[in-house]
PDB file of C-alpha atoms and ligand atoms in Angstrom:
ATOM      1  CA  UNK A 900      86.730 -91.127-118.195  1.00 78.00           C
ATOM      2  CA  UNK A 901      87.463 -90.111-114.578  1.00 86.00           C
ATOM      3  CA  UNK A 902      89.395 -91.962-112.118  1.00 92.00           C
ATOM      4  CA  UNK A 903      90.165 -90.733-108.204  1.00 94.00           C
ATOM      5  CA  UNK A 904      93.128 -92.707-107.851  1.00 94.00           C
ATOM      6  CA  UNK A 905      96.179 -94.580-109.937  1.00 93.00           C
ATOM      7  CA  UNK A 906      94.748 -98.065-108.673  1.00 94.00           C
ATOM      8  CA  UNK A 907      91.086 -97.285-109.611  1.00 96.00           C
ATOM      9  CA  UNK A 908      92.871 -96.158-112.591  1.00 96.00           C
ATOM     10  CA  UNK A 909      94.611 -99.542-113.279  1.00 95.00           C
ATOM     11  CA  UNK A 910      91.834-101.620-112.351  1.00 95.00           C
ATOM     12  CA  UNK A 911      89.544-100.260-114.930  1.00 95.00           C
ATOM     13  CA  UNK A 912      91.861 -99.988-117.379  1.00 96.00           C
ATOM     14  CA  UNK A 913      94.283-102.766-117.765  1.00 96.00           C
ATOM     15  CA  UNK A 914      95.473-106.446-116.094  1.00 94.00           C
ATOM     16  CA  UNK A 915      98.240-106.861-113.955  1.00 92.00           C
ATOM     17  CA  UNK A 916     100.042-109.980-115.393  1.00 90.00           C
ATOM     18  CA  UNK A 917     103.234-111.360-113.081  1.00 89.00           C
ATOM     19  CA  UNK A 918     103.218-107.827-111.295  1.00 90.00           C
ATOM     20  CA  UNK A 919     103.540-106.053-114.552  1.00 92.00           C
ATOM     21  CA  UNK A 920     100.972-103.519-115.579  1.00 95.00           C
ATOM     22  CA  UNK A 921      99.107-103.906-119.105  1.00 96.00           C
ATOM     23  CA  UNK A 922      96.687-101.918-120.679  1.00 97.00           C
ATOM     24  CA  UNK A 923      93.426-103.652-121.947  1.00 97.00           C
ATOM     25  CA  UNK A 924      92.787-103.856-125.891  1.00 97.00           C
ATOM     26  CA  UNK A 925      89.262-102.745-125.103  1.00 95.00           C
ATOM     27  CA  UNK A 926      90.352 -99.696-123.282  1.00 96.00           C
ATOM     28  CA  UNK A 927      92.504 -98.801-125.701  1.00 97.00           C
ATOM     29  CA  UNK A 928      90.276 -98.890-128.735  1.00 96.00           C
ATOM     30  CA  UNK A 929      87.464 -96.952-127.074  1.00 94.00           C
ATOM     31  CA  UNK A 930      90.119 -93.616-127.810  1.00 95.00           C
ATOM     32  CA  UNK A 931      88.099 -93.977-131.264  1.00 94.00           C
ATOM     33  CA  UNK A 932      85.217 -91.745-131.642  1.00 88.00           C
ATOM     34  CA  UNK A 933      81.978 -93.607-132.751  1.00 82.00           C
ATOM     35  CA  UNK A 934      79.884 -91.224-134.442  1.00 78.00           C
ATOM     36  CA  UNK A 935      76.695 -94.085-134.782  1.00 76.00           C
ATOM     37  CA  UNK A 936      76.916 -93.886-131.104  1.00 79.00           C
ATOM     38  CA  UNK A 937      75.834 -90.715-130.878  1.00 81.00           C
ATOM     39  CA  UNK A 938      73.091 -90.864-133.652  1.00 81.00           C
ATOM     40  CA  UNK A 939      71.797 -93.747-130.913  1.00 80.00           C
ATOM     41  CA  UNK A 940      71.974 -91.188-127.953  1.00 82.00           C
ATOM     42  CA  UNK A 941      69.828 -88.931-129.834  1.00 83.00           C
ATOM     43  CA  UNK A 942      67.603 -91.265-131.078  1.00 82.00           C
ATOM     44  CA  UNK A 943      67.123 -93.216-127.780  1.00 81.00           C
ATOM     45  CA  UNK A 944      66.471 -88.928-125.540  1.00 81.00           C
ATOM     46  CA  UNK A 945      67.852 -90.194-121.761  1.00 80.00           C
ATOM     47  CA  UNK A 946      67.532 -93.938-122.262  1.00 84.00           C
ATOM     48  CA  UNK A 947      70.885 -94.439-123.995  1.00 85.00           C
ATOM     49  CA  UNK A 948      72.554 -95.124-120.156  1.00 86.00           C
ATOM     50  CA  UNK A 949      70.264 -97.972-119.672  1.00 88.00           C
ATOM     51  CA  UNK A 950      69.578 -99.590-122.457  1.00 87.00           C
ATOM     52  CA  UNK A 951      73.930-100.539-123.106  1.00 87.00           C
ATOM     53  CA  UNK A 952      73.723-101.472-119.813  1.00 88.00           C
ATOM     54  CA  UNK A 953      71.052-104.012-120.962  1.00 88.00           C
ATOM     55  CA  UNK A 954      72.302-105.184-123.978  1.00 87.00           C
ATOM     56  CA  UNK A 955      76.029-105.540-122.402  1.00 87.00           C
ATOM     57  CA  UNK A 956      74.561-108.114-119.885  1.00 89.00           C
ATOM     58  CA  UNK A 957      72.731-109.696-122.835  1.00 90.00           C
ATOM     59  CA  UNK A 958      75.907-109.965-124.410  1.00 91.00           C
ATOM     60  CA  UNK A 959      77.958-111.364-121.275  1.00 92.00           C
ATOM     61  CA  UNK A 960      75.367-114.251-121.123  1.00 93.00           C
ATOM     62  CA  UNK A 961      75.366-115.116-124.634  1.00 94.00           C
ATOM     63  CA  UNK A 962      79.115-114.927-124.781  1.00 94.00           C
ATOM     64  CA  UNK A 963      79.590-117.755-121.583  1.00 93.00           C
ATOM     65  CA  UNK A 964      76.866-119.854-122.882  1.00 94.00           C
ATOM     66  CA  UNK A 965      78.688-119.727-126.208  1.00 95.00           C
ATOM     67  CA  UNK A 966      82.131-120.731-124.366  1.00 92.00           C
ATOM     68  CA  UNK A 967      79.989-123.369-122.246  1.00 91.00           C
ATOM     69  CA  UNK A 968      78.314-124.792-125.910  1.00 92.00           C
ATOM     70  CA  UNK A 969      82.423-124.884-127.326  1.00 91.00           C
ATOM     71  CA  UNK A 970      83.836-126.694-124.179  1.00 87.00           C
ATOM     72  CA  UNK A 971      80.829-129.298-124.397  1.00 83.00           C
ATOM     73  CA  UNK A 972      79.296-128.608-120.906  1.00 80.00           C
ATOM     74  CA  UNK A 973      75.520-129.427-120.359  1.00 75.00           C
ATOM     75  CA  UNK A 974      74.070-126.138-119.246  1.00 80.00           C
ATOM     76  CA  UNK A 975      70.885-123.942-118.671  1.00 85.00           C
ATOM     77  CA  UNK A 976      70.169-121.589-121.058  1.00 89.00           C
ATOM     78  CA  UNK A 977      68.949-118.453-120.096  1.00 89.00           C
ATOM     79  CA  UNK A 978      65.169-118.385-121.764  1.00 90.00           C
ATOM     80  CA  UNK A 979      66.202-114.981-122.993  1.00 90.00           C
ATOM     81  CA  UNK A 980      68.673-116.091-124.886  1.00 93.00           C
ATOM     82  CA  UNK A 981      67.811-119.621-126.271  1.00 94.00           C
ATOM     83  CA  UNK A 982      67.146-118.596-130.092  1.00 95.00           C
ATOM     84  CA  UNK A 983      70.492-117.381-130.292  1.00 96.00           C
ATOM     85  CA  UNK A 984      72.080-119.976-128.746  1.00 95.00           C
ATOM     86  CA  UNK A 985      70.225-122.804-130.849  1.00 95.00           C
ATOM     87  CA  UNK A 986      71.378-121.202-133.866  1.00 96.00           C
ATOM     88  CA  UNK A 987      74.996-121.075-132.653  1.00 96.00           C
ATOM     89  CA  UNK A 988      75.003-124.894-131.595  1.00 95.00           C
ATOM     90  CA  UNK A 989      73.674-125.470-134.855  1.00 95.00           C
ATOM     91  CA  UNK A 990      76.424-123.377-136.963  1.00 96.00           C
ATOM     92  CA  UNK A 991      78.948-124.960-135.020  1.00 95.00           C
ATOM     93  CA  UNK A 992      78.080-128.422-135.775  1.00 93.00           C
ATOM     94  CA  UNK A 993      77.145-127.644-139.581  1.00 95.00           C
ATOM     95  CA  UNK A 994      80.604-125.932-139.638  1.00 93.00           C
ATOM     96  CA  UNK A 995      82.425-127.857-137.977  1.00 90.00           C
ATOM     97  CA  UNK A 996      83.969-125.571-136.207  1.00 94.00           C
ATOM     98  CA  UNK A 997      86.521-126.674-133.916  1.00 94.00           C
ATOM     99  CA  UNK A 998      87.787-125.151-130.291  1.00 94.00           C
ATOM    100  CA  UNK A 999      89.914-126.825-127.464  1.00 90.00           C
ATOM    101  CA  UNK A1000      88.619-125.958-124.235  1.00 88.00           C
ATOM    102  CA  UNK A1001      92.279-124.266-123.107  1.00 89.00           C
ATOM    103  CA  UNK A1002      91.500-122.033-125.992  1.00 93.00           C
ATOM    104  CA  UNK A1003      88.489-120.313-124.671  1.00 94.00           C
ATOM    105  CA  UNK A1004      88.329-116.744-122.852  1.00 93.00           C
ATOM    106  CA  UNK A1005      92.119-116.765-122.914  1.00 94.00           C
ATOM    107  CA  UNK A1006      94.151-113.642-121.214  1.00 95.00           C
ATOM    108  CA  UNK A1007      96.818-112.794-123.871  1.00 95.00           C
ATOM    109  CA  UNK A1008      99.899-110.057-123.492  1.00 96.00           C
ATOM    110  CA  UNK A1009     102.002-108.394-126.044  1.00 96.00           C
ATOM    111  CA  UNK A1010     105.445-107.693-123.953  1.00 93.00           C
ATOM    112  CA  UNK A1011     106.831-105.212-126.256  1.00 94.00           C
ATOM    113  CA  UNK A1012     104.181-103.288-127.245  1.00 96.00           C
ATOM    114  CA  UNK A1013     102.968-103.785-123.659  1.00 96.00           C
ATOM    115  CA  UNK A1014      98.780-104.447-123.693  1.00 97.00           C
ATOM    116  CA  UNK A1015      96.699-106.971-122.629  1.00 97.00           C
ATOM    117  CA  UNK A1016      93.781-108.670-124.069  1.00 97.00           C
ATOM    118  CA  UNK A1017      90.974-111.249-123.052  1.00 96.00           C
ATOM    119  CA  UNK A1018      90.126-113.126-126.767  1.00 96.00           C
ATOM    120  CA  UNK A1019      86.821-115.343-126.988  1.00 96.00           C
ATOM    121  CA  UNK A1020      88.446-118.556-128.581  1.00 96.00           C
ATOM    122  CA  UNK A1021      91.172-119.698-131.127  1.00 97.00           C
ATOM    123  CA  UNK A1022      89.211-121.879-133.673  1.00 96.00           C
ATOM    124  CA  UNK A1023      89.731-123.989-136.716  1.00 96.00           C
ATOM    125  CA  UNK A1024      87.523-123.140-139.325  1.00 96.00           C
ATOM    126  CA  UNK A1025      87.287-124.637-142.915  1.00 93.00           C
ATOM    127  CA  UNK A1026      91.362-126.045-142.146  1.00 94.00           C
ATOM    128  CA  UNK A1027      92.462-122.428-141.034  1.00 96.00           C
ATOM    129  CA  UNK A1028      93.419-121.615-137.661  1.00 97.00           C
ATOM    130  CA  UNK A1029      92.556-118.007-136.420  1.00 97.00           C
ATOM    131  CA  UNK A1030      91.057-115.602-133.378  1.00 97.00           C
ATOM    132  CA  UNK A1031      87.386-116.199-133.333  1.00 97.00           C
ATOM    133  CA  UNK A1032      85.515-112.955-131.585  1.00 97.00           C
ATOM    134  CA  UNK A1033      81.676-113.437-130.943  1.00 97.00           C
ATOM    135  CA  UNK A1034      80.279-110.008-130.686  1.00 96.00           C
ATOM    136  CA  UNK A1035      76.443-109.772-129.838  1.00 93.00           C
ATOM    137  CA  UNK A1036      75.464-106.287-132.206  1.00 90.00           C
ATOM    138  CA  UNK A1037      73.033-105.862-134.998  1.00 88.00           C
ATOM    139  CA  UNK A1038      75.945-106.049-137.527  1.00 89.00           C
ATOM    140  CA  UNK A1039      79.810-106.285-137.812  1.00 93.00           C
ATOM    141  CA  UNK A1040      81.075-102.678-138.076  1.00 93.00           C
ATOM    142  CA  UNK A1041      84.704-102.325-138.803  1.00 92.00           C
ATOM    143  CA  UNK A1042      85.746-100.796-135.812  1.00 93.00           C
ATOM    144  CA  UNK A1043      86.174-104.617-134.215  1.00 95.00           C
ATOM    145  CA  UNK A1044      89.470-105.029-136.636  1.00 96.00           C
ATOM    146  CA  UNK A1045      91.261-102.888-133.991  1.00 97.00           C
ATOM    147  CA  UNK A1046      90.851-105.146-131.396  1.00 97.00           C
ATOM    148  CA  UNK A1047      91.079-108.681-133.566  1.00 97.00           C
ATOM    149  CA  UNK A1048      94.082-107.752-134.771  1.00 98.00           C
ATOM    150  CA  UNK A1049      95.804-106.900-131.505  1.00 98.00           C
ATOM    151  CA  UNK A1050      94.841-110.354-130.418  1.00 98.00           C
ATOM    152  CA  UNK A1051      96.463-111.649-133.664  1.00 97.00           C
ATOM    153  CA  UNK A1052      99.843-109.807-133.162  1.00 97.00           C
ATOM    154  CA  UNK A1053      99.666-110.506-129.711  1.00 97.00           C
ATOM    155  CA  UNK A1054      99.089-114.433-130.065  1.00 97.00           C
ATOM    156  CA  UNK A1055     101.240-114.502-133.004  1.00 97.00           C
ATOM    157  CA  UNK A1056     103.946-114.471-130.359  1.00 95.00           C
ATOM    158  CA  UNK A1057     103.081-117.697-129.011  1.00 94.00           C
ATOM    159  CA  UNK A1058     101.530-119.176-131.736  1.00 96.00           C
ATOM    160  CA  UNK A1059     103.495-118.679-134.984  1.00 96.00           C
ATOM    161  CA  UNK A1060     100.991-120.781-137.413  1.00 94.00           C
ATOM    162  CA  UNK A1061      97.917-118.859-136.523  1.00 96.00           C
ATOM    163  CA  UNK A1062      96.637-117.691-139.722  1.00 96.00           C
ATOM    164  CA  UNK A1063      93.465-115.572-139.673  1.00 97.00           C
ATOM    165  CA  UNK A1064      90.749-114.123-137.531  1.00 97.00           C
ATOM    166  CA  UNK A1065      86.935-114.222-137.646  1.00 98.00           C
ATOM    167  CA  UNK A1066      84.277-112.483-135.891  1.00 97.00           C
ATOM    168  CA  UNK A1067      81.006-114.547-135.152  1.00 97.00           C
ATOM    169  CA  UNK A1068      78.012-112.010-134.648  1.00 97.00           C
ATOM    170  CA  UNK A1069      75.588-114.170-132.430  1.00 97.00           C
ATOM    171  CA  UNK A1070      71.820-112.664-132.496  1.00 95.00           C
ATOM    172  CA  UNK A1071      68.153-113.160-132.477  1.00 95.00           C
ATOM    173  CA  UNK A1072      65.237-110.796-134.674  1.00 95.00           C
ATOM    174  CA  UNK A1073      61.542-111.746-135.683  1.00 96.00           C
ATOM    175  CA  UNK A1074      60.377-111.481-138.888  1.00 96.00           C
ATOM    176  CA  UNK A1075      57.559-109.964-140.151  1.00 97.00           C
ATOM    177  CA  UNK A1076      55.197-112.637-142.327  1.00 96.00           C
ATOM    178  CA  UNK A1077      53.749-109.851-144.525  1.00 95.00           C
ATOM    179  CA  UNK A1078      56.690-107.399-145.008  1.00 95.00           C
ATOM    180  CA  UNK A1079      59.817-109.533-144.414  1.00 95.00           C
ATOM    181  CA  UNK A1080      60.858-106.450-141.651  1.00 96.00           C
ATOM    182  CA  UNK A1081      63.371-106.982-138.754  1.00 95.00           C
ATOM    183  CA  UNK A1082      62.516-106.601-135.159  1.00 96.00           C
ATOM    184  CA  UNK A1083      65.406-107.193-133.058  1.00 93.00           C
ATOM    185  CA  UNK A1084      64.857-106.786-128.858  1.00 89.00           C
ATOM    186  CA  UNK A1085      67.791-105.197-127.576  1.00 85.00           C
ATOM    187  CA  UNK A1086      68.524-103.657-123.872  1.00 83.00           C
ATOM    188  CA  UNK A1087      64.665-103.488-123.209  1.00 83.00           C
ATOM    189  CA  UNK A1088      63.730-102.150-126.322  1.00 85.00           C
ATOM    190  CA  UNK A1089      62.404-103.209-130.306  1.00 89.00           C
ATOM    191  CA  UNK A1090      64.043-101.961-133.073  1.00 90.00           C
ATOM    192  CA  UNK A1091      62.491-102.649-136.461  1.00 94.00           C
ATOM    193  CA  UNK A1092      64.692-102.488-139.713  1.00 93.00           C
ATOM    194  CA  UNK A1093      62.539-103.036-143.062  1.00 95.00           C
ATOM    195  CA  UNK A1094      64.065-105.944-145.433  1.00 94.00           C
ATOM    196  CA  UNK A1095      66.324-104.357-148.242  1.00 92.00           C
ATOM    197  CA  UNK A1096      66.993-106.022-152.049  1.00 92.00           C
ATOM    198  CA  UNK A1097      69.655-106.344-153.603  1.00 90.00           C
ATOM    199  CA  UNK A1098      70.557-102.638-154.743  1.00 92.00           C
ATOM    200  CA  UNK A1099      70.228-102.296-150.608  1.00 91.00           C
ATOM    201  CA  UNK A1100      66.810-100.327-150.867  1.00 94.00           C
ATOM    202  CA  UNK A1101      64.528-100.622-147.917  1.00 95.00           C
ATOM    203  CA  UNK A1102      60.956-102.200-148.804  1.00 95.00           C
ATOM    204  CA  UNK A1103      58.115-100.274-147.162  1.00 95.00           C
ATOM    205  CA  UNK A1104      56.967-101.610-143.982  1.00 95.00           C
ATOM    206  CA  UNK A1105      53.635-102.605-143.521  1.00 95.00           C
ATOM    207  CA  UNK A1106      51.061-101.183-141.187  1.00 93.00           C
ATOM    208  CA  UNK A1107      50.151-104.665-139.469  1.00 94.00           C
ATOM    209  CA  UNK A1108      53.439-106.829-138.767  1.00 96.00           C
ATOM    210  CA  UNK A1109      52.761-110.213-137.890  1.00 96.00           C
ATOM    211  CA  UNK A1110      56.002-111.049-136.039  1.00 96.00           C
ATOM    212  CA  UNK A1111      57.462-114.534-136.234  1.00 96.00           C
ATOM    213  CA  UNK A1112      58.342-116.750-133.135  1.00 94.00           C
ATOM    214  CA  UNK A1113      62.515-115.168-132.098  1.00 94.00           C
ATOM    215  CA  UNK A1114      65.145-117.119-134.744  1.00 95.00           C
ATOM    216  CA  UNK A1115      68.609-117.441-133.768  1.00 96.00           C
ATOM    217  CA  UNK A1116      70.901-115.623-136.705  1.00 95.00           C
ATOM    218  CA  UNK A1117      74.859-116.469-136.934  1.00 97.00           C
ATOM    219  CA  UNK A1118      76.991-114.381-139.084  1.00 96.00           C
ATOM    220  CA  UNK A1119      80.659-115.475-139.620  1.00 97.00           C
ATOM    221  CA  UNK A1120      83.374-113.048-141.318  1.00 97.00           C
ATOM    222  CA  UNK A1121      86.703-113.636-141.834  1.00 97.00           C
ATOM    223  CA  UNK A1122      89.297-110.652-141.942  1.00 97.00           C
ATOM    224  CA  UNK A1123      92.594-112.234-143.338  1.00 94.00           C
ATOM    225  CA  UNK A1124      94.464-109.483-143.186  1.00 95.00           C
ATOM    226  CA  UNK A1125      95.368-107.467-140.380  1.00 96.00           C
ATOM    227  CA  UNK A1126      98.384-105.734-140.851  1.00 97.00           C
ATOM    228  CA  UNK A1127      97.235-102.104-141.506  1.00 97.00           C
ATOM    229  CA  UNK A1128      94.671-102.408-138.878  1.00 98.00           C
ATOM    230  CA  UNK A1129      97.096-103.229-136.238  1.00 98.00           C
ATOM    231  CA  UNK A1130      99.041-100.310-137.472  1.00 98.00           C
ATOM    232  CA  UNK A1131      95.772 -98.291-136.735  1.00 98.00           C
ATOM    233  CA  UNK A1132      95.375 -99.716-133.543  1.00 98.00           C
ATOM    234  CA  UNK A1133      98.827 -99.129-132.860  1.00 97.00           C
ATOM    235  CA  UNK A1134      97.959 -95.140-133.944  1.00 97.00           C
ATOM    236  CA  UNK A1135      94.396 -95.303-131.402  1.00 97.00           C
ATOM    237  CA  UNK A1136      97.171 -96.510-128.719  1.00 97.00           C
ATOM    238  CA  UNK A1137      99.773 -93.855-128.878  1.00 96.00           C
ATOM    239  CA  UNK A1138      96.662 -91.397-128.376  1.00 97.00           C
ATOM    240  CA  UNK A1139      94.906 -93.447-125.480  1.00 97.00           C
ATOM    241  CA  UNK A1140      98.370 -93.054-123.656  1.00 96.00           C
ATOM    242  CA  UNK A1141      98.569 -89.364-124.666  1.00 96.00           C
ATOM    243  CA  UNK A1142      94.704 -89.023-123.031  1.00 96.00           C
ATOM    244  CA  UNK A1143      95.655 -91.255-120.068  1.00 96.00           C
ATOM    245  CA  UNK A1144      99.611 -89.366-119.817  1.00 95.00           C
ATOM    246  CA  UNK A1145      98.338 -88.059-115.619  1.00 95.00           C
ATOM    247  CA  UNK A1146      97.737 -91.776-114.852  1.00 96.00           C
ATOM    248  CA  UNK A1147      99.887 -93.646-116.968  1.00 95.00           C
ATOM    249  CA  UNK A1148     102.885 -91.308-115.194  1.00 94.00           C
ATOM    250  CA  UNK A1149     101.224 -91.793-111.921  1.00 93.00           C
ATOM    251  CA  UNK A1150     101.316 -96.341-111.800  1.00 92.00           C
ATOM    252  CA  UNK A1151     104.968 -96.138-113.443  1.00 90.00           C
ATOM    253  CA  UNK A1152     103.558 -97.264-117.337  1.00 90.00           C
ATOM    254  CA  UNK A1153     106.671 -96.955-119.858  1.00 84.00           C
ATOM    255  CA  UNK A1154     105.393 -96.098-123.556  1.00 84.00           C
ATOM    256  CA  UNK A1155     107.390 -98.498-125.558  1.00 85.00           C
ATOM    257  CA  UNK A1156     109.465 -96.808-127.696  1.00 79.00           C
ATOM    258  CA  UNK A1157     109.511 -99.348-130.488  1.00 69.00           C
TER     259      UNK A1157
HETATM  260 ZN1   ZN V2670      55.361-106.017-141.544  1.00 93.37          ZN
END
């Protein structure tokens, strides 16, 4: 990434909290190469630009008409999105999930290892307490432990009893009637995934699909553990500040030495 100045520097890259400079958790795990990322560029020839752009403003409406649903307020969903959100006011209720509204979108700092992080909600689930992340992709790839569990460490601080974190993937696909196929629209496009058994083979697709009306899906996960993975995110950070050393020098950032 390029910047043409330290504050253009510190703007995209962290929050200033009581004058003191943090760098963002979402920054910081983007250091980590994503080699499915670049299958997508390839597969996508020149479209790859726009269709993120896309899906990330799919995702930022779904995510506040998720934190609207959790705080209770009547609002207006976005036709777009309504399957999805359905499905999530559903799960919620059949899971009784539970969320106080000052636990929503909450900014969150870890002084000594010095980032900053925006989580979705705190939420108790089945009796446990944890970091609930809503994320808005076709599945939930491994790479979001980075970030959940630099929310964890970084809450920990102020709230000792939190015991877990979950990530809620919020989505909508139709179905094919005949052969049970996938088609998920994403960032202006369709992607079609054939149903897999149990073994995880694909069934052929057929050569008519006869889509379904667009059904909400929920998936919830829970990742109890997250000490190695904020060791790992730890590891992506000492490399984001070695990338970012020019600025980092340039707006006064310490590296903790901890
Ligand atoms: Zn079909």
């Amino acid at each position: 990434m390029f910047f043409s100045n330290g504050q253009e520097f510190k703007e995209t890259c962290g929050y200033e909290i009581n004058g003191v400079w943090y760098p963002r958790v979402t920054k910081i795990v983007e250091i980590k190469s994503k080699p499915a990322l670049y299958k997508f560029y390839a597969e996508v020839k020149g479209d790859g630009e726009n269709i993120i752009k896309l899906s990330a403003d799919e995702g930022t409406r779904i995510h506040e008409a998720a934190e609207k649903i959790l705080t209770g307020k009547s609002i207006d969903i976005d036709s777009s999105i309504r399957p999805a959100m359905e499905a999530f006011r559903q799960f919620i209720e059949e899971q009784a999930i539970e969320v106080r509204p000052e636990h929503i979108e909450q900014r969150i700092t870890h002084p000594e290892h010095r980032y900053s992080g925006t989580t979705d909600a705190l939420a108790t689930i089945n009796g446990k307490f944890g970091v609930l992340d809503f994320k808005t992709s076709q599945s939930i790839y491994r790479d979001y432990n980075l970030q959940t569990a630099a929310y964890m460490e970084a809450w920990l601080k102020r709230i000792p009893t939190l015991e877990t974190r979950w990530i809620m993937r919020i989505d909508q696909t139709k179905i094919c009637f005949s052969c049970g196929a996938k088609l998920r629209p994403k960032g202006g496009r369709e992607k079609i995934r054939p149903a897999r058994d149990m073994n995880n083979r694909a069934f052929p697709l057929c050569n008519n699909h006869e889509w379904s009306e667009l059904q909400g899906e929920i998936e919830l996960q829970e990742f109890p553990e997250w000490k190695k993975d904020f060791e790992a995110f730890l590891g992506a950070k000492r490399l984001w500040e070695w990338e970012y050393e020019y600025w980092l020098e340039r707006v006064g950032y310490l590296v903790p030495t901890l």
